[in-house]
Coordinates of C-alpha atoms in Angstrom, one line a residue:
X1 CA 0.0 0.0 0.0
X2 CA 1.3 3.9 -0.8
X3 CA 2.4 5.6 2.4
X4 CA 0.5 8.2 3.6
X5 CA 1.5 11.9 5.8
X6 CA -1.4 13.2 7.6
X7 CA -1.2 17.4 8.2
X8 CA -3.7 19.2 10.5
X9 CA -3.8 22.6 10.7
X10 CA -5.1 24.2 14.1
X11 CA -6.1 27.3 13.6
X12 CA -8.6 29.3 16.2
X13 CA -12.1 29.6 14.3
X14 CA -10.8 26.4 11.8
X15 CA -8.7 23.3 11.5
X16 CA -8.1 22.1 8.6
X17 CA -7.1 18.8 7.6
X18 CA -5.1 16.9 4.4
X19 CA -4.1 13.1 3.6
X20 CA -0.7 13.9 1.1
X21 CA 1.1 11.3 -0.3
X22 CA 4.9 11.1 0.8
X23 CA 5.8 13.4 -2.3
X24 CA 3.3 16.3 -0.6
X25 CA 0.7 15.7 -2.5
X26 CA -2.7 16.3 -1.5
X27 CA -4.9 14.1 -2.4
X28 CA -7.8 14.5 0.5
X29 CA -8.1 17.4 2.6
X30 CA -11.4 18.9 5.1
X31 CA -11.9 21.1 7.6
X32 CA -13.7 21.3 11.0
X33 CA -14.9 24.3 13.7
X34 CA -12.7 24.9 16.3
X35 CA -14.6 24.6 19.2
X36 CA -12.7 26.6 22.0
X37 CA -15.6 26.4 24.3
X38 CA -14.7 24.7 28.3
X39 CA -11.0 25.8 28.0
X40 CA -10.8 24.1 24.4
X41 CA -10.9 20.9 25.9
X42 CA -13.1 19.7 22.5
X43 CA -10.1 20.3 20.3
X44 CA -8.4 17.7 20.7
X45 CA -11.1 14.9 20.8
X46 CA -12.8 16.6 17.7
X47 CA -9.4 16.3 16.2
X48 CA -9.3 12.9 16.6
X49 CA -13.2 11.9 15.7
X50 CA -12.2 13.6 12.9
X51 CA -9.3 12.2 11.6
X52 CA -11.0 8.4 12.7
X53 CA -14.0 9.4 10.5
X54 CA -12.3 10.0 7.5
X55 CA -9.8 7.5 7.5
X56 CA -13.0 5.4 7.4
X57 CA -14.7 7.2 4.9
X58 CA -12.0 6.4 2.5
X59 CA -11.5 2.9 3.2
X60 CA -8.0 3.1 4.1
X61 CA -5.9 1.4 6.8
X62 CA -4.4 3.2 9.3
X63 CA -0.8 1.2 8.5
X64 CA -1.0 3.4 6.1
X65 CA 0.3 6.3 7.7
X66 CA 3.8 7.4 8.2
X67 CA 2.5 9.7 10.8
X68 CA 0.6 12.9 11.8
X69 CA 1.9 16.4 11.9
X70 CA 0.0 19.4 13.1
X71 CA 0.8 23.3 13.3
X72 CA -0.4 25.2 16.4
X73 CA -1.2 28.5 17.7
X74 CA 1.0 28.7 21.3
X75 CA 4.5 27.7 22.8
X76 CA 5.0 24.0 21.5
X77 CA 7.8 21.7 23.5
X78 CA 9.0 19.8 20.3
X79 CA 10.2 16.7 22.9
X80 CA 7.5 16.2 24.5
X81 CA 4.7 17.2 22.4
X82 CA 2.9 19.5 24.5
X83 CA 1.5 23.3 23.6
X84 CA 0.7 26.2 26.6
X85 CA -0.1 29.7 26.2
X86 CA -2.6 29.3 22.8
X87 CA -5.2 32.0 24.4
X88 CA -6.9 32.0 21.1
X89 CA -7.6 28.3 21.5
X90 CA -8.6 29.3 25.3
X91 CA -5.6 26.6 26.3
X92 CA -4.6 28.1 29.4
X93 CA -2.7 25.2 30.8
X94 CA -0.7 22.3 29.4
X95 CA -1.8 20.5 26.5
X96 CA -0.4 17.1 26.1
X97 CA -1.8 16.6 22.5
X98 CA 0.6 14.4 21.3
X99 CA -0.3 11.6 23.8
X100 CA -3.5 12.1 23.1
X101 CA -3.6 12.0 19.6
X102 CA -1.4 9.2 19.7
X103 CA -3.7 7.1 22.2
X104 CA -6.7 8.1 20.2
X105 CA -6.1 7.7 16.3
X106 CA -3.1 4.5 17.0
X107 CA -0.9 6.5 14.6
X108 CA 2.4 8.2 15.2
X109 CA 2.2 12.3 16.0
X110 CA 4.3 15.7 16.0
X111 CA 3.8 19.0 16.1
X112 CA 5.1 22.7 15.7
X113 CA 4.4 26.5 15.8
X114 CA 2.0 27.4 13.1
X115 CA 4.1 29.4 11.6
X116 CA 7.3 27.1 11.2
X117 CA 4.7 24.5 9.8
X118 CA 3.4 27.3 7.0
X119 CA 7.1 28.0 6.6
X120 CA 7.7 23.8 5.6
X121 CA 5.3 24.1 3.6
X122 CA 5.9 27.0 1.5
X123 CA 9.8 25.9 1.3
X124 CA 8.5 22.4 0.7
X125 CA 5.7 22.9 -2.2
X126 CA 5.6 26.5 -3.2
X127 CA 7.7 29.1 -3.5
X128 CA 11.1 27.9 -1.7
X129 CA 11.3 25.5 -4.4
X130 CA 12.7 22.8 -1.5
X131 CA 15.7 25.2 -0.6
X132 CA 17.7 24.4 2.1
X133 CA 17.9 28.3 3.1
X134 CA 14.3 29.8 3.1
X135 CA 13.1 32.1 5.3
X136 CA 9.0 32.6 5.7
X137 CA 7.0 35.2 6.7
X138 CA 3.5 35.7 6.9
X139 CA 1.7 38.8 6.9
X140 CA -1.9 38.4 9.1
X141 CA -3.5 40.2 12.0
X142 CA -0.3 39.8 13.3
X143 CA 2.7 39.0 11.6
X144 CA 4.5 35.5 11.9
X145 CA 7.8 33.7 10.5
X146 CA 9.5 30.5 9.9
X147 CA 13.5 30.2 9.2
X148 CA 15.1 27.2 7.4
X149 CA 18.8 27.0 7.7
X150 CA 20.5 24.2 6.0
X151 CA 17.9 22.4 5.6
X152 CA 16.5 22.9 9.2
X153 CA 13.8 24.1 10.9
X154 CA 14.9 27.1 13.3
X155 CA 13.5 27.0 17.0
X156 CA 16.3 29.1 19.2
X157 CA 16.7 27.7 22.6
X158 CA 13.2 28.9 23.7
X159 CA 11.6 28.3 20.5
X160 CA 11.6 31.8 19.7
X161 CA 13.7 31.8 16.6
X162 CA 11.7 33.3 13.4
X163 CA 10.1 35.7 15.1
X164 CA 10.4 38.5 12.7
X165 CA 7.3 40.2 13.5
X166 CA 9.1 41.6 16.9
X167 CA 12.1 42.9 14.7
X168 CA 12.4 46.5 16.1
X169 CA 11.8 48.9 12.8
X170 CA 10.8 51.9 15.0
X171 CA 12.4 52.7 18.5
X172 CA 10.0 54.2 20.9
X173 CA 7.1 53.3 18.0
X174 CA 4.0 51.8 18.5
X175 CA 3.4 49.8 21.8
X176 CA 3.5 46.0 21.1
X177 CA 1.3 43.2 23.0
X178 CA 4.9 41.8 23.8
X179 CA 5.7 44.7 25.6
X180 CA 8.5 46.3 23.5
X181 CA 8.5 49.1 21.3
X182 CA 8.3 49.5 17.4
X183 CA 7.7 46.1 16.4
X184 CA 7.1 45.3 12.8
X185 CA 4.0 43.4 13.5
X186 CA 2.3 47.2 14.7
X187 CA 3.0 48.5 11.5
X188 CA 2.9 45.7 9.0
X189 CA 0.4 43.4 9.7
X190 CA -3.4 44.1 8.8
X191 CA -3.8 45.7 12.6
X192 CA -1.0 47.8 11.7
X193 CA -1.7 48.9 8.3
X194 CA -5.0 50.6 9.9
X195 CA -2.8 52.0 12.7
X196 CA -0.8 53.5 10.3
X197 CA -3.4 55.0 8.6
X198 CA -5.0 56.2 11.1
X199 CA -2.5 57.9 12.2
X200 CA -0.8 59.5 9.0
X201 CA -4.4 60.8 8.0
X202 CA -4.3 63.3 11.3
X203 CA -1.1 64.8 9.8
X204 CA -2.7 64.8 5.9
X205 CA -4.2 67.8 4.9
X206 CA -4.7 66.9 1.1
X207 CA -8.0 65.6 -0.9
X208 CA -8.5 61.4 0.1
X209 CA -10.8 59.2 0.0
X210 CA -8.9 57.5 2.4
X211 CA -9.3 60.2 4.8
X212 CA -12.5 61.3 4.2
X213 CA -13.7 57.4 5.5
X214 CA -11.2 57.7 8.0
X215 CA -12.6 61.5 9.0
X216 CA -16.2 60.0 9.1
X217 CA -15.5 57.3 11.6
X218 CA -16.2 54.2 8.8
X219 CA -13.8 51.0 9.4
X220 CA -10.9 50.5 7.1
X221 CA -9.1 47.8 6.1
X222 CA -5.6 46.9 4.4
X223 CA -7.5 45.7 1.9
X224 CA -9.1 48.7 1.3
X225 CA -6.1 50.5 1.7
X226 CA -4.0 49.0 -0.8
X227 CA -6.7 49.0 -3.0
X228 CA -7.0 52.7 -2.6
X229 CA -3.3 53.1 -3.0
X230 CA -3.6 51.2 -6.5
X231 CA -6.1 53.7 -7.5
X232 CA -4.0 56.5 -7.4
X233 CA -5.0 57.7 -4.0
X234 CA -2.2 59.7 -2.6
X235 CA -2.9 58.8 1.3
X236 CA -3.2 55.6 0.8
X237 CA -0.3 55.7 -1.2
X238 CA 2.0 57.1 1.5
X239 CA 0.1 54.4 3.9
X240 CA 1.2 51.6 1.8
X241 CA 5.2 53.6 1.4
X242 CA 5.7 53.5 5.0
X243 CA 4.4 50.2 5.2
X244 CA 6.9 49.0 2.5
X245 CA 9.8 50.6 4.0
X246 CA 9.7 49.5 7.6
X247 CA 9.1 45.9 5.9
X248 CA 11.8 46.2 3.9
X249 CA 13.6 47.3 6.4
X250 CA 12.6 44.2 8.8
X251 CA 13.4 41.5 5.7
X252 CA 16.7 43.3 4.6
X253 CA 18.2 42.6 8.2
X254 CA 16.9 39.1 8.4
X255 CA 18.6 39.0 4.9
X256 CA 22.0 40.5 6.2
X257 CA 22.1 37.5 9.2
X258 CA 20.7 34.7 7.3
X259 CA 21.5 35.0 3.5
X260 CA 18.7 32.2 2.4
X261 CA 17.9 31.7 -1.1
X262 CA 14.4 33.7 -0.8
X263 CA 12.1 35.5 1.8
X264 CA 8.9 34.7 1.1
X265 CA 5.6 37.0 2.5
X266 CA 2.5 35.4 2.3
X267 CA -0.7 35.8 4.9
X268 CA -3.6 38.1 4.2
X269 CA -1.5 40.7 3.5
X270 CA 0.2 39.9 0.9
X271 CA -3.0 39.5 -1.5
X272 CA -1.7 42.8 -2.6
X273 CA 0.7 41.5 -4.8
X274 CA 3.4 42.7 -7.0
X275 CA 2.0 46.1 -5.4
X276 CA 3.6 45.4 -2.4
X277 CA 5.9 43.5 -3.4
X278 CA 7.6 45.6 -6.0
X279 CA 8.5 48.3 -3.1
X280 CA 9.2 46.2 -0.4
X281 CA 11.7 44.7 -2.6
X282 CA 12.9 48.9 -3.5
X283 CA 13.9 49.0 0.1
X284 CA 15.2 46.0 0.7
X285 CA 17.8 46.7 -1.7
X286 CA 18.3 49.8 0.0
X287 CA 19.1 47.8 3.0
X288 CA 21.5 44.8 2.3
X289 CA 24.6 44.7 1.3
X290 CA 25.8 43.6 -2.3
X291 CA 26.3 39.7 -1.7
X292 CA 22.4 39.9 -0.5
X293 CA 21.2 42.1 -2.9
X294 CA 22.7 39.9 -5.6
X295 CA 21.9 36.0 -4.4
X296 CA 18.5 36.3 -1.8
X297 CA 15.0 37.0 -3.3
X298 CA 11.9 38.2 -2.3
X299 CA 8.8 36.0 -3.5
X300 CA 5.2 35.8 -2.6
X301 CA 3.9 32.8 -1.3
X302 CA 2.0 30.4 -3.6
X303 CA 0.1 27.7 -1.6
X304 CA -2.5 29.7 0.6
X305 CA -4.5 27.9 3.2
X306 CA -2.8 24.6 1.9
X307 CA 1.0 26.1 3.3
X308 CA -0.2 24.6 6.7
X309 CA -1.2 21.5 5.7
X310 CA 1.3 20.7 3.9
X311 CA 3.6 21.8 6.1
X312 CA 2.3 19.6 8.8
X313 CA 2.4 16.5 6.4
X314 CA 6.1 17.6 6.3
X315 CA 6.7 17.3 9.6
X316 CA 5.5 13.5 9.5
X317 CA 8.2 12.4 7.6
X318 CA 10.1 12.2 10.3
X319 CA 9.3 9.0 11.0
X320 CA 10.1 7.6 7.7

């Protein structure tokens, strides 16, 4: 029988699921509501029903399986296969999900950050073209990232590494929920796009359309900033500039340390496009050195939603 990888990605309102061949192929993939109701202790028996289910549902034998891998929200102890600290999940207190999911579906089990796990996948299947030097980030309501070096997954001694939305781009900026000052995750991430805006269209004095929403108290988006920007508004254009640089800014120092064959920005974010991309990429240049400039590219992520998935499956081969 062909060997199977199993990837589950844990996400706060969803968790989606895929059966990949070995390759990284999907061939089956789901989803599920996460139900983060009595201190999430649903998840992970959900997780297994569902997994149980659908092996069923397709007839197929649970030999099958090389293994399960899962990306999670929270601090995840690699050894031991436990997660603490995913408020969004309402998981408080120690999660020991690997024994669990190991007791309840009979089939080997790892896990990682979710963001490491998009960044396997994305190296893996999409844009990193299986580099051993790929560095990941993702662009969301907050902003994430994922380092491969060598071929290896990054984690730092507290499994910190890759966390390039807390690169400093703006002493004494915008407060952070870490704490710290002038993160890049307060002015690049969707949040912070609206922050920005928000804030520049006190100091504009010009004709917007961005302002004049802003001026009469109506939500904004990044979406609807960047789209403004594209249209020629001159606002939004300076919104999406600032943006740009202290991005640019952020990627050309991970770029300086790390030299990996490409950066790639994906999350909601990034839907932009070449918009974005083409002057982040301006000031990224501005920023590295020569041997950078020439040899590390900046890309935008291909897979989507699936960058989880198959990043989990990833993580299952390592028990092949």
């Amino acid at each position: 029988m062909e060997r199977k990888l199993i990837g589950v990605d844990l996400g706060g309102t969803t968790t989606k699921f895929a059966i990949l061949t070995e390759n990284g192929d999907i061939q089956q993939k789901w989803s599920i509501e996460t139900t983060i109701l009595d201190e999430g202790t649903h998840i992970v028996p959900n997780i297994i029903d569902s997994i149980n289910h659908h092996i069923g549902l397709y007839k197929m034998d649970r030999s099958q399986f090389i293994g399960i891998g899962m990306g999670t929200p929270g601090t995840v102890d690699l050894d031991n296969g436990t997660v603490i600290g995913a408020y969004n999940l309402n998981w408080k207190t120690l999660q020991p999900v690997k024994a669990q999911i190991e007791k309840g579906t009979g089939i080997k089990f790892t896990l990682d950050n979710d963001a490491n796990v998009a960044a396997l996948g994305e190296r893996w299947k999409g844009a990193g073209e299986n580099g051993s030097d790929v560095v990941f980030v993702t662009l969301g309501t907050g902003v994430g990232g994922g380092i491969i070096a060598d071929g290896r997954l990054l984690h730092g001694i507290a499994g910190g590494a890759g966390e390039i939305g807390h690169v400093t781009v703006e002493p004494n900026g915008y407060m952070c929920t870490c704490g710290k000052k002038g993160c890049l995750e307060q002015y690049a991430s969707a949040t912070g796009v609206v922050h920005v805006a928000r804030d520049m269209a006190e100091e504009f004095s010009g004709a917007s359309k961005l302002k004049q929403l802003l001026d009469n108290g109506e939500e904004i988006s990044s979406k609807i900033t960047f789209d403004l920007a594209k249209e020629g508004d001159v606002l939004a254009k300076r919104v999406v500039d600032r943006v740009s640089y202290y991005l640019g800014l952020a990627l050309a120092n991970v770029g300086n340390t790390m030299n990996p064959s490409s950066i790639i920005i994906g999350g909601g974010v990034s839907a932009a496009g070449d918009f974005l991309l083409d002057q982040v990429i301006s000031y990224f240049n501005q920023f590295t050195f020569p041997t950078i400039r020439d040899t590390t590219a900046l890309k935008l992520a291909v897979l989507g939603n699936d960058a989880g998935v198959i990043g989990a499956g990833s993580l299952a081969q390592r028990f092949i």
